[in-house]
Coordinates of C-alpha atoms and ligand atoms in Angstrom, one line a residue:
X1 CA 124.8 89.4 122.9
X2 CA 124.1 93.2 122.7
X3 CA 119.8 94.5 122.9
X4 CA 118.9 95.5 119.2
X5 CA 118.6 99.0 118.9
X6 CA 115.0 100.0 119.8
X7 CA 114.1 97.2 122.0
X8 CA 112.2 98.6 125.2
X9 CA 114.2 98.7 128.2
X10 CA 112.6 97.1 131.5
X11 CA 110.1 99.5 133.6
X12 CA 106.8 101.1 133.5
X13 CA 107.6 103.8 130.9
X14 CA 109.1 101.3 128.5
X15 CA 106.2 98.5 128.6
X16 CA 105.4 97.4 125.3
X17 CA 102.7 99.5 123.3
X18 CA 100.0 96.5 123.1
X19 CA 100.3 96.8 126.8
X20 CA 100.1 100.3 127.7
X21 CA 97.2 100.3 125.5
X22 CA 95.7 97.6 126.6
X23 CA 95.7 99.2 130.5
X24 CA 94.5 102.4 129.2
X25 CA 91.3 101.0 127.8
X26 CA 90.7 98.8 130.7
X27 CA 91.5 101.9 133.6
X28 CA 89.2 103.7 130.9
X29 CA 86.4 101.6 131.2
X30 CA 86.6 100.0 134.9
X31 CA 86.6 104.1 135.5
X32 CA 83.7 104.5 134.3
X33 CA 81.7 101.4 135.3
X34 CA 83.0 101.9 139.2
X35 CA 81.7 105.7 138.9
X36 CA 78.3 104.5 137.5
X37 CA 77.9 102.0 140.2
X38 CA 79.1 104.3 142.8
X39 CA 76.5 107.4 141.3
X40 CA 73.9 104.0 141.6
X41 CA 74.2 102.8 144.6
X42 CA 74.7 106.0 146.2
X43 CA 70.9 107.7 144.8
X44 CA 69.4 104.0 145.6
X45 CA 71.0 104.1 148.9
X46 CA 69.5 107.6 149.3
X47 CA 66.0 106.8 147.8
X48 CA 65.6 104.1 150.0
X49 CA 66.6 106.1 153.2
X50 CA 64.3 108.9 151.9
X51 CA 61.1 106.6 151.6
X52 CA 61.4 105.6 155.5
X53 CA 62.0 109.4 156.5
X54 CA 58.7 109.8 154.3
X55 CA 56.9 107.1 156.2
X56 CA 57.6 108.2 159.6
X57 CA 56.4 111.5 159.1
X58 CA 53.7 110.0 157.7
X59 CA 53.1 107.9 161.0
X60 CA 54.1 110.8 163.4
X61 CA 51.3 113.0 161.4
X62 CA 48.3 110.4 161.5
X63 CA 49.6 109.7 165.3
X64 CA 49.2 113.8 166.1
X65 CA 45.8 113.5 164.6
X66 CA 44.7 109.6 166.1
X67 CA 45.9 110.7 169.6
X68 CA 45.3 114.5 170.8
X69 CA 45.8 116.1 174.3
X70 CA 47.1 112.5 175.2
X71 CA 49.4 112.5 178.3
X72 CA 52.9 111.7 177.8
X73 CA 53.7 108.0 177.6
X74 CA 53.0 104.8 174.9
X75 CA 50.5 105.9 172.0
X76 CA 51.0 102.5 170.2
X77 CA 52.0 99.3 169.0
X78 CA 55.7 97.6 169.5
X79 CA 57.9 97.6 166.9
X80 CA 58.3 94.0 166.8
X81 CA 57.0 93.1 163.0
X82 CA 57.8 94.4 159.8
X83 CA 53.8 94.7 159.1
X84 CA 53.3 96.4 162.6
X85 CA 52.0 100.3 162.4
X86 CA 54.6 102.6 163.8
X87 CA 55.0 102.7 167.1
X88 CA 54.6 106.0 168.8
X89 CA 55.4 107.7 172.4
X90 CA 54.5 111.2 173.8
X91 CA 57.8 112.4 175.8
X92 CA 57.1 115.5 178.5
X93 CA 60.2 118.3 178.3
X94 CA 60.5 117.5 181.7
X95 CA 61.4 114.4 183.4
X96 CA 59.2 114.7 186.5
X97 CA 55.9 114.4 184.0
X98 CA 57.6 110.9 182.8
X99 CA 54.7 107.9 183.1
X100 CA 54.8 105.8 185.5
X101 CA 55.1 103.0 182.8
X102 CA 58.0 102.7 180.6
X103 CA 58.8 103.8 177.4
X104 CA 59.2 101.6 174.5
X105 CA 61.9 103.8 172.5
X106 CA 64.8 104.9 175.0
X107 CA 64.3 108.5 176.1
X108 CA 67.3 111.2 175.3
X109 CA 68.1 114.7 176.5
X110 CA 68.0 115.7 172.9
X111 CA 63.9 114.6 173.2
X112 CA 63.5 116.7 176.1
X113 CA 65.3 119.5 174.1
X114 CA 62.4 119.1 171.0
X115 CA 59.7 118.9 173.8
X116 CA 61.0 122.2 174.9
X117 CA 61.2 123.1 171.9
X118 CA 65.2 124.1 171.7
X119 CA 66.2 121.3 169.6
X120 CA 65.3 120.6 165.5
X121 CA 63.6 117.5 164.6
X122 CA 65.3 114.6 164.2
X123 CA 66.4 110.7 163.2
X124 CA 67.7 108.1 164.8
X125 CA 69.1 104.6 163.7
X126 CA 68.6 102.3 166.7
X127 CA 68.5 98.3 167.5
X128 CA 65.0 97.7 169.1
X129 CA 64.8 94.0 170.5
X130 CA 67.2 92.6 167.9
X131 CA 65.4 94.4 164.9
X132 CA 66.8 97.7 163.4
X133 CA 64.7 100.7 163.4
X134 CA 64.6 104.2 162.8
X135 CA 62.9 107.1 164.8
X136 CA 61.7 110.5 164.4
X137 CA 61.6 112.8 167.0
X138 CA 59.2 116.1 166.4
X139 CA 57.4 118.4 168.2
X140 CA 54.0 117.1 169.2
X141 CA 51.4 119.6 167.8
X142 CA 48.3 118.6 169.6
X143 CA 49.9 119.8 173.1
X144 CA 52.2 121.9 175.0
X145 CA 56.3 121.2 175.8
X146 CA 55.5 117.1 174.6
X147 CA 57.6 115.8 172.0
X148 CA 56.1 112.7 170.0
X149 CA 58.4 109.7 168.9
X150 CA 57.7 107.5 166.0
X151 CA 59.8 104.2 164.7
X152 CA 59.3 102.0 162.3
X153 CA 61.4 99.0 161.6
X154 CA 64.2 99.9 158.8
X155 CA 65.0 95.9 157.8
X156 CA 63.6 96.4 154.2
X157 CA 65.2 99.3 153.8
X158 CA 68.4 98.1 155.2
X159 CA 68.4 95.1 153.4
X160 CA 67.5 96.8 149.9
X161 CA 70.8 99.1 150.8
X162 CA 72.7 96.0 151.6
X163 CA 71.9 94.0 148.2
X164 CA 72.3 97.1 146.3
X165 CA 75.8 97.3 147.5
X166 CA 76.0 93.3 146.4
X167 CA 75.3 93.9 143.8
X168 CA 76.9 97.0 142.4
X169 CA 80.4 95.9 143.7
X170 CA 79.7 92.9 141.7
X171 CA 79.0 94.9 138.4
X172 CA 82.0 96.4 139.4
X173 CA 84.0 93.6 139.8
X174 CA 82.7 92.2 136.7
X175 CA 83.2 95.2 134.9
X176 CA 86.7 96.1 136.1
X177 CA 87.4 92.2 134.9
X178 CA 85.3 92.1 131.4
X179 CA 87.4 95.6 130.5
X180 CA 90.8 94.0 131.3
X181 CA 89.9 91.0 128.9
X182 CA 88.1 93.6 126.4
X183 CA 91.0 95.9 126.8
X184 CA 94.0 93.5 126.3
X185 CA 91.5 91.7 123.2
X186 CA 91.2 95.3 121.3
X187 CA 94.8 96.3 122.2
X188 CA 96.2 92.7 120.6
X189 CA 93.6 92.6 117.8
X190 CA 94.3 96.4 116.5
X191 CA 97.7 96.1 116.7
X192 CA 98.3 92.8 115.7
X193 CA 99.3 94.3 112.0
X194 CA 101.9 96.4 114.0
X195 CA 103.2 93.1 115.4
X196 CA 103.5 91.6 112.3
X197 CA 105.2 94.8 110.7
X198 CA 107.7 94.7 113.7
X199 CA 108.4 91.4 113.5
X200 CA 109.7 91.9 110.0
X201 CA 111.0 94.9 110.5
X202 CA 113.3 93.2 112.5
X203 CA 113.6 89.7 111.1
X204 CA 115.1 92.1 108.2
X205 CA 117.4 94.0 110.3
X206 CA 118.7 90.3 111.9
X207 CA 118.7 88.7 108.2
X208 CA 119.6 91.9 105.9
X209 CA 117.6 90.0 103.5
X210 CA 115.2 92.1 101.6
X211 CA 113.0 89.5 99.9
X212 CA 110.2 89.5 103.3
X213 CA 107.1 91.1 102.8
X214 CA 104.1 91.3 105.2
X215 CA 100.9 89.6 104.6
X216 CA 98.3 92.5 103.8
X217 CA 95.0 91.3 104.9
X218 CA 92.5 91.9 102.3
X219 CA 90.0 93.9 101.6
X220 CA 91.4 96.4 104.6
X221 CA 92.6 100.1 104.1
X222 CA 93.3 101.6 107.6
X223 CA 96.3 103.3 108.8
X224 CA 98.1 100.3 109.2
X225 CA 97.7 98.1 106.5
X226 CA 98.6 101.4 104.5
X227 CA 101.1 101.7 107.0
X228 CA 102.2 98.0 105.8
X229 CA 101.8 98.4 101.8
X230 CA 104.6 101.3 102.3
X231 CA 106.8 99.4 104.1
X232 CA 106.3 96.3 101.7
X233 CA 107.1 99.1 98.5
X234 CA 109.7 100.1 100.5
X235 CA 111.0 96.7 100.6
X236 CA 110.6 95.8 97.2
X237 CA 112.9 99.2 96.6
X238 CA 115.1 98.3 98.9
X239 CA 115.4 94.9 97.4
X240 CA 115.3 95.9 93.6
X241 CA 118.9 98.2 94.6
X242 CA 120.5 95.5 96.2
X243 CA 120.0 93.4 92.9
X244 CA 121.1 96.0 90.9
X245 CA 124.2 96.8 92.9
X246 CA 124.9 93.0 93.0
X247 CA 124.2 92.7 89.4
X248 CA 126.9 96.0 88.6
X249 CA 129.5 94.2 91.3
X250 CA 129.3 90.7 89.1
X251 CA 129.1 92.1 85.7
X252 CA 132.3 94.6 85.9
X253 CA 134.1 92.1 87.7
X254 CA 133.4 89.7 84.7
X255 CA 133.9 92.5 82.5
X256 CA 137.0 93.6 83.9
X257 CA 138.4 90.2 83.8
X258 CA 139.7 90.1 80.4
X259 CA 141.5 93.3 79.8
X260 CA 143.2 92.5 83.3
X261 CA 144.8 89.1 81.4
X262 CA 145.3 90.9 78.7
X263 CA 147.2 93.6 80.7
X264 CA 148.5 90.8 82.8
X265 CA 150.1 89.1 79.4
X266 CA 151.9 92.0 77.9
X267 CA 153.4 93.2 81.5
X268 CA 155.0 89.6 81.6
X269 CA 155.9 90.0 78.2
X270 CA 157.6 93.3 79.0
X271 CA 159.2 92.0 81.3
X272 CA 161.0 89.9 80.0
X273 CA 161.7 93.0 77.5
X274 CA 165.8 91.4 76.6
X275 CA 164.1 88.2 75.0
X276 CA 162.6 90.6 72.3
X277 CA 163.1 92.2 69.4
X278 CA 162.7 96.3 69.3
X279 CA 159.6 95.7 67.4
X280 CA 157.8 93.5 69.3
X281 CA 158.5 95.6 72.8
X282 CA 156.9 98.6 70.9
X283 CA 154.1 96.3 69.9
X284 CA 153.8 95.1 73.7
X285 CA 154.3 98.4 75.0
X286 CA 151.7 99.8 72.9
X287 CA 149.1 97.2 73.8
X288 CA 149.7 97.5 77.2
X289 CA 148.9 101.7 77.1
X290 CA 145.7 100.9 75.0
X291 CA 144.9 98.6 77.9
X292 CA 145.5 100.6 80.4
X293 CA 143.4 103.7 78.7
X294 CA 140.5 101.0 78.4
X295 CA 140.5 99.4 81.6
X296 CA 140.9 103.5 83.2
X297 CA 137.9 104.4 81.2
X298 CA 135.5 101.2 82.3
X299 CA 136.4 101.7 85.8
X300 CA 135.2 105.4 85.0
X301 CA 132.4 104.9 83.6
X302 CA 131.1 102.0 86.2
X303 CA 132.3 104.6 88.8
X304 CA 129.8 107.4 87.3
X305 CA 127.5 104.5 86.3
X306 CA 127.1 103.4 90.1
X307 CA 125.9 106.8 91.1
X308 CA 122.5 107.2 91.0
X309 CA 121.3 110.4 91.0
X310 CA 122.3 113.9 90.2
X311 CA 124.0 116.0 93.4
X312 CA 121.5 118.6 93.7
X313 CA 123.4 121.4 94.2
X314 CA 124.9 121.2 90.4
X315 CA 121.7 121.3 89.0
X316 CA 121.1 124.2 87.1
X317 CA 119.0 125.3 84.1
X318 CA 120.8 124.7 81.3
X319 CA 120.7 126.0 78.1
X320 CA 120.2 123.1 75.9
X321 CA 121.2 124.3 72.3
X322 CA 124.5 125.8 73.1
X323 CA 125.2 122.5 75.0
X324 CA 124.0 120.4 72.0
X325 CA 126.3 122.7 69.3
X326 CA 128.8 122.0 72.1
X327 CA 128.8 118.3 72.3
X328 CA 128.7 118.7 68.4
X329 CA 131.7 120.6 68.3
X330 CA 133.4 118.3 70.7
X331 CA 132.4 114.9 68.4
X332 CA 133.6 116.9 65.3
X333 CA 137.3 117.1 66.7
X334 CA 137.0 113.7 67.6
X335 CA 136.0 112.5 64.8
X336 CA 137.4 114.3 61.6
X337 CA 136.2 111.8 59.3
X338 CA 132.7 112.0 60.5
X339 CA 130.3 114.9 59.0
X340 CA 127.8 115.6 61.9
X341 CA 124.8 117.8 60.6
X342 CA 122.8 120.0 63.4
X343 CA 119.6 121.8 63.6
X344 CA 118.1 123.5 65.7
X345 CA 114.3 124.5 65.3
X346 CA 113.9 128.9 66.2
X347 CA 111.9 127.9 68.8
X348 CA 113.8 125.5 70.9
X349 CA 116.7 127.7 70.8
X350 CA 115.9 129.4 73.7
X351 CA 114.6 126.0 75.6
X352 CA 116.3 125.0 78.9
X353 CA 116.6 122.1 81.2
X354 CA 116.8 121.7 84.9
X355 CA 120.3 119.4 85.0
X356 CA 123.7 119.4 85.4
X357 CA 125.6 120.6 82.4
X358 CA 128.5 117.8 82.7
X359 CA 126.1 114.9 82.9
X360 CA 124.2 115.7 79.7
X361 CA 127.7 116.3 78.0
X362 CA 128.4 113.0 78.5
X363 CA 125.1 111.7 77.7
X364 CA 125.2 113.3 74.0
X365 CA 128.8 112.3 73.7
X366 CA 128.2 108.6 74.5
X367 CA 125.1 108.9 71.8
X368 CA 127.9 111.1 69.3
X369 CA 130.7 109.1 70.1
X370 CA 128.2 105.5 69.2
X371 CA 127.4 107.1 65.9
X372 CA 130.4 108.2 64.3
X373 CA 132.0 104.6 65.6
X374 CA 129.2 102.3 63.8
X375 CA 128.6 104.1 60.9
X376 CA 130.9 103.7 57.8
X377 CA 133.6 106.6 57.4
X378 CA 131.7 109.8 55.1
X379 CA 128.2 108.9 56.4
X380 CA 126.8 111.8 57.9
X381 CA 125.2 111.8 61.5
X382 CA 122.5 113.9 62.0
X383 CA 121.1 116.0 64.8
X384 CA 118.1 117.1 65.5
X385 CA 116.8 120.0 68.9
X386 CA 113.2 120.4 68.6
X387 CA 111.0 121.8 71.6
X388 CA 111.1 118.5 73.8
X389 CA 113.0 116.5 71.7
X390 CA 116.5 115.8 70.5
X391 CA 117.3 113.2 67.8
X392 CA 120.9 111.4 66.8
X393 CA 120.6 109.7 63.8
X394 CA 123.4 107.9 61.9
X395 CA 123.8 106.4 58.5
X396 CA 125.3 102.9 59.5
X397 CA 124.3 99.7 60.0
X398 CA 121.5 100.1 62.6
X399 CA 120.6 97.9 65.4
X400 CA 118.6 94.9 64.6
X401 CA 115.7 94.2 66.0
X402 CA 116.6 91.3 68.6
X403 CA 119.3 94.2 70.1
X404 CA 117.0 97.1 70.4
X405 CA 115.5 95.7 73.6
X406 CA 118.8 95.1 75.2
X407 CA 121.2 98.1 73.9
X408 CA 120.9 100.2 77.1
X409 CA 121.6 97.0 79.2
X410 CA 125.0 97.1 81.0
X411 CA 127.9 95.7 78.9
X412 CA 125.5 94.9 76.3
X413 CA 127.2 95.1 72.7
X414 CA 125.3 93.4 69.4
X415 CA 127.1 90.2 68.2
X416 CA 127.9 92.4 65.0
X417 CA 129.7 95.2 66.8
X418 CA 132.0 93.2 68.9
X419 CA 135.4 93.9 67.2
X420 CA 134.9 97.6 67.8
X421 CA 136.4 98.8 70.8
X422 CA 133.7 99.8 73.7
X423 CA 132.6 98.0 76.7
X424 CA 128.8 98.6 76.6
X425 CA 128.3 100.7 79.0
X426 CA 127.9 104.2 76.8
X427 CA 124.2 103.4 76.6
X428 CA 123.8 102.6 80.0
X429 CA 125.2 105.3 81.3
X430 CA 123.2 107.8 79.1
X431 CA 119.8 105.9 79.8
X432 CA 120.5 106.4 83.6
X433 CA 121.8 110.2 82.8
X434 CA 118.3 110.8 80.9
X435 CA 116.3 109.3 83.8
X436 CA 118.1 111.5 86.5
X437 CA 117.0 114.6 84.4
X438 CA 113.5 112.8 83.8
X439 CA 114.0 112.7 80.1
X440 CA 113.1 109.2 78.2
X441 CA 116.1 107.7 76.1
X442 CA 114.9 105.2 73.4
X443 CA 116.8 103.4 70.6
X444 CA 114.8 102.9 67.0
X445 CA 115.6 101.6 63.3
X446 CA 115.2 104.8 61.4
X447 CA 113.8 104.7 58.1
X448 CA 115.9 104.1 55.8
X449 CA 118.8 102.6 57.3
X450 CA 120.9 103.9 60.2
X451 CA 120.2 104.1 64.2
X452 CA 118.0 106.9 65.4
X453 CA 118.3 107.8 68.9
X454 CA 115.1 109.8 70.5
X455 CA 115.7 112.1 73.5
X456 CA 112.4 113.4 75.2
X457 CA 112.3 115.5 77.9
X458 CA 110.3 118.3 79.7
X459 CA 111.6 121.8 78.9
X460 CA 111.0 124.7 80.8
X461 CA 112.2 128.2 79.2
X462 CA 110.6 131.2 77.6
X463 CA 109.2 128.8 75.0
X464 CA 107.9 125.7 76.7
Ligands
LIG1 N1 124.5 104.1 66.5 C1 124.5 102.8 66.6 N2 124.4 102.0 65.5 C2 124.4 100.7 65.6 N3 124.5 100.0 66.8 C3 124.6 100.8 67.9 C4 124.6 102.2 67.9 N4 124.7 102.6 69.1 C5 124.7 101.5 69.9 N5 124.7 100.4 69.2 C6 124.7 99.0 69.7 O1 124.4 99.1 71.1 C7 125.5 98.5 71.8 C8 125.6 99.2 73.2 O2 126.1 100.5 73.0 P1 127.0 101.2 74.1 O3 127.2 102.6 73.7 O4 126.3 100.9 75.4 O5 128.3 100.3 74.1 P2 129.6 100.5 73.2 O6 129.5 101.6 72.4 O7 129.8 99.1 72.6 O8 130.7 100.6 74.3 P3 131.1 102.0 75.1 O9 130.1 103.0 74.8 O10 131.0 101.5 76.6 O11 132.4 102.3 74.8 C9 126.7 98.6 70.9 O12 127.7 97.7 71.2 C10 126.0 98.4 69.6 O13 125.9 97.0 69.4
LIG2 MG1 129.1 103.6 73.1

């Protein structure tokens, strides 16, 4: 079975759209909570590590002060409890001044360096009978070449460090997880109307049937419900034309049925032209080319009928009274018999009409062409341009008031004009004509008798 068209292919840059959107909110968010942790942790970290540096300058300051002009050796305490004071140590520059006890911090050349004073201040992270401790080593300002070393025991600070970074990777964690779920919950919720339109979107393509809609949830306007309504009017549009179209297809074949036995009959009879008598071949022959020119002109007019608009690039402004005393001329040599009466107000005589000329020929024809047919022979039909407005009013029998909803109806002919020739589609045809220019086409009972036929339409022209 072949993909449908559109259907991702595999790989990254074709994952679904729920997808990608549901990574980029959770890569958006996990970014940001990791930086925040990390920005955390790293100014607690910091803090922490700054407090101690605080302290032991602290301690190496009240030391200088407790103890001056000491010789070089052990000032205090051992740093073996977290409560303890600092421990301190006066280190000589040189090594032949050492104590003859030992030191209770170990002893670098870097010390001797600050006791000479050739080397900065500085730290020290060291491991001081199992406990971790951190020592300065500064100048001692209460005597000559001595540097003094102060420790305290870091643990605390150590251990604060250590849970910090617990317990921001654990935010982290969380928070990396929590925006996966969040993201891939917004991503599915937000475009679960997308889903949904997709879904039918393609259930229509697989069916080609145009009678699914999608549910519209309530109450909700955003871009893709709105996004939804359209498709759903679409649809509707979609489905109405493939009614219609169905509706044209089963109607003219019905309709075309019975002049095609009728033709049918007479070319059998014609055939067998030997078996009849000169007058009765004329008679067949004749029916058959009345056939013929009846069955060429419904095919016609379905074929115009089944277009729906008008090509743009024939529409034109047209001049409607010279068209109108055109189509009247026309009906005239068509129908000698028939006295056809125009007017035209001053002012529309200049009116026009966005169209195409051909198409609104045929439309007064067919409205002409129904007049002179129903109404009796000597009756005059009149018509009537105003500004907006054309009227075709006959003198005949008029449509009765069950028709008039159902005279522009395809192949719709009143029970009382049946054994005239036509095939009901003039009406039709010139409704669908009026609409493509958007002009209104309505049938009435004029007063007095008679049909009256009631074009309205938007001119433009000097006078509109
Ligand atoms: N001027 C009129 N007076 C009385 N009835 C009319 C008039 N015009 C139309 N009708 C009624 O409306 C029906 C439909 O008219 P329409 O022009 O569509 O078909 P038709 O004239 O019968 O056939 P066609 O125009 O296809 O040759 C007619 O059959 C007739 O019953
Ligand atoms: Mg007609």
């Amino acid at each position: 079975m072949t993909r449908p068209a559109g259907r991702p292919a595999t790989g990254p840059a074709h994952l679904p759209l729920r997808t990608r959107l549901a990574l980029l909110a959770c890569a958006t968010v996990a970014l940001i909570t990791v930086g925040v942790c990390t920005a955390a942790y790293a100014v607690i970290r910091y803090e922490l590590g700054h407090q101690l540096d605080l302290q032991l300058t602290q301690a190496a300051t009240l030391a200088t002060q407790q103890n001056r002009g000491e010789p070089p050796g052990v000032l205090s305490g051992e740093c073996r409890y977290l409560a303890a004071p600092a421990c301190a140590q006066l280190v000589p520059a040189d090594a032949a001044d050492d104590p003859s006890g030992a030191y209770l911090l170990p002893v670098s050349d870097t010390a001797r360096e600050v006791a000479a004073g050739t080397h900065a201040p500085y730290y020290t992270d060291l491991t001081l009978h199992g406990h971790p401790v951190r020592m300065l080593t500064t100048p001692y300002t209460a005597g000559e070449d001595k540097a003094l070393q102060v420790a305290l025991r870091s643990d605390t600070t150590a251990k604060g460090v250590r849970q910090a970074t617990w317990l921001f990777a654990a935010i982290s964690v969380a928070g990396v997880a929590l925006a996966a779920l969040g993201g891939n919950w917004m991503a599915r919720r937000g475009l679960a109307p997308v889903a949904r339109l997709t879904a039918t979107a393609e259930r229509i393509a697989a069916t080609r049937d145009a009678r699914t809609r999608i549910d519209l949830p309530s109450g909700r306007r955003d871009e893709v419900t709105r996004l939804a309504a359209s498709f759903n009017t679409m649809l509707a549009e979609l489905e109405d034309s493939v009614a219609a179209r169905r509706r044209l297809v089963a109607d003219a074949s019905h309709e075309l049925r019975t002049p095609l036995t009728a033709l049918r009959t007479n070319a059998e009879l014609l055939a067998r032209a030997d078996r009849l008598t000169p007058a009765q071949r004329d008679r067949a022959s004749t029916a058959l080319g009345r056939q013929i020119h009846e069955v060429t002109s419904l095919v016609n007019d379905l074929i115009e009928l089944a277009r729906d608009e008008e090509p743009t690039p024939l529409v034109e402004e047209v001049p409607l009274a010279p068209l109108v005393a055109h189509a009247v001329e026309t009906a005239r040599a068509h129908w000698p018999g028939v006295p056809f009466t125009l007017t035209v107000t001053p002012e529309a005589t200049s009116t026009t009409l966005p169209g195409v000329p051909s198409r609104l020929s045929r439309l007064l024809a067919n409205l002409l062409g129904n007049a002179a047919k129903f109404s009796p022979p000597g009756s005059t039909v009149e018509i009537t341009l105003l500004v907006g407005e054309l009227t075709v009013r006959d003198h005949g029998p008029g449509i009765a008031p069950e028709d008039l909803p159902h005279v522009f109806d395809r192949f719709y002919r009143a029970e009382a004009s049946r054994a005239l020739p036509g095939s009901g589609l003039g009406l039709a045809m010139a409704r669908q004509i009026a609409e493509a220019h958007g002009a209104r086409l309505s049938a009435e009972r004029a007063p007095g008798g008679g049909a009256l036929f009631r074009l309205v339409f938007a001119v433009t022209g000097p006078d509109a």
